[in-house]
Amino acid sequence: MKKVLLAAAIAAIAGGAFAQANDTIAKVKNSGTITMGVRDSSGALAYTLGDGKYVGYHVELCQRIIANLEKQVGKKVDVKYQLVTSQNRISLVSNGTVDIECGSTTNNTARQKDVAFAVTTYVEEVRTAVRANSGINSLAQLGGKTVATTTGTTSVQLLRKHERAQNVNFNEVYGKDHAESFLLLESGRADAFVMDAQILAGNIANSKAPADFKIVGEPISVEPIAIMLRKDDAAFKKLADDTLKDLMKSGEIAKIYDKWFVQPIPPKNAKLNLPASETTKAAWATPNDKPAEDYAKK
């Protein structure tokens, strides 16, 4: 009889530990800490100022979620930062090392098998940067031009598949990284640079003459970027979603976006001059956690 009771007790303890591992609110209430996954250079979404300080649009949105979490657990929470990379961010969330990831992760169906996503807060667009005096304002005007992008990215392939560029013949050149690709445009060796809009905006903002460049033309593709959470944690996802939906409904999220993507940001007080796209505004107007595959159908 004693063995039965002991086994039952062990099972209860194990079950409780498992339940807490998948219950972020209970975990934070017991430990008094939460671990935020951050990136050191994901544009204005998340980046470091050095000395362990992380800032950006998604970092600030996560801070709003944590503020509501503190109200729910009834005490101040110690926030620990965990630097993540493109390679380890999914595993660190799914194994419990990171409680909330606040970087630049695309929500897609493959990742939804391992993690959950809060409602979409930013929609990335692949766009085209050109010199301001080039006369180029659309994809159709790239005919006969030289288009730069970065080795290992799919931007030019996406451009070739776009319906307004399918009959446009252009030359391709590749930079080994985004800085070199922008240099191809800046030095005149390329007429256009095709890449994620916030990467283009960041390179323009930090160039020697930002007014000499502009982002033009139709979006070539769109991807929903969202804050990442552990899977099967309905209570914490609801808290995160409700926090973000309240910001969207009140219009506060537009002000936070403007702070990071339009106004001067530290450390150089550079301005990205990247107003919210129509697809991002649509995500705020109708909050959803749809994967990238659903956006591709539009």
Phi, psi and omega in degrees: 000320180296322180297322180296316180295321180296316179298320180295320180295317179297319180296321180294318179296314180298318180296321179295318179297319180295318181298319182291324179300332179255012179235091185299321182297315178295320179299315181291322180298320181284321186269334184076011180226156173222142181253120181260124175280130183226162176246153181268347182203054176259051179058214181283355177290317181194127177202168183256148172258004184090168179056033177075014180261130180235138183220176177132171183303309182288328176297317181293322177296321177295324178297325176294319178297317181294326177298320177288328176297320179298322177297320183290320181272350174077024177198164177291140183247137176276122182264121175255138181259134177238113178292128179241163178237174177299331185280325189249357188297322182293312183294324181291331175282314184292331179269002174091359178294319179249132181270328182210124184258124190237062183238244186219052186265130177282134175277115175222169187294326179296316181289331179296346176286338184247331185220174176244162179232141170289174179300147184297131182245347180209135177246113181284139177239134169278122185230185184235127175256139179221171172288141186300330182262015185284338184082359179273124180228359182209165178298324182297338182272007179274358179303125180080000182266169176255125184248127179260147167208182187260136179306135178091353178261167184253013189299314182292322176299319177296321179298316182295331180278344183294137186301330182273001179237004186293330180255018181254124179263122179221159177268152181245139169226151186234135171264152182287337174213179185296324180297317180291324178297319178293324179298326177300319177289314185298325183272357179087002178282348173225150179268342182207155177231119183255124183189177175305140187300319184288335174290317176300313182297322180294318179293320178296314183299327183262007179281171181292331183220078184305327182292347182279355184230157176208158177260128188226173170079176182287148171301134182274328173200163179227147178220132178284127178253133186215162175285133187259141183228169174291150179284152176061039175234074189299322184294316181288323177297320179296319179298316180295313181298315181297321178299312183291320179297322177296319178295322180291316182294322182280344184088358181297326182296328178295324179291320179294318178301312182301322181301322186263332186252348182238318182277163177300136181237151179290160004269347186262359185058033177283149179249123178286334181052048181238083179300156180302133179286166178296327179290324176292316178299324179294323178294325177289323183290327180229082185303135181202160175243039180293144180283170182302327182299326178290324178292325182293338181286341185285000000 
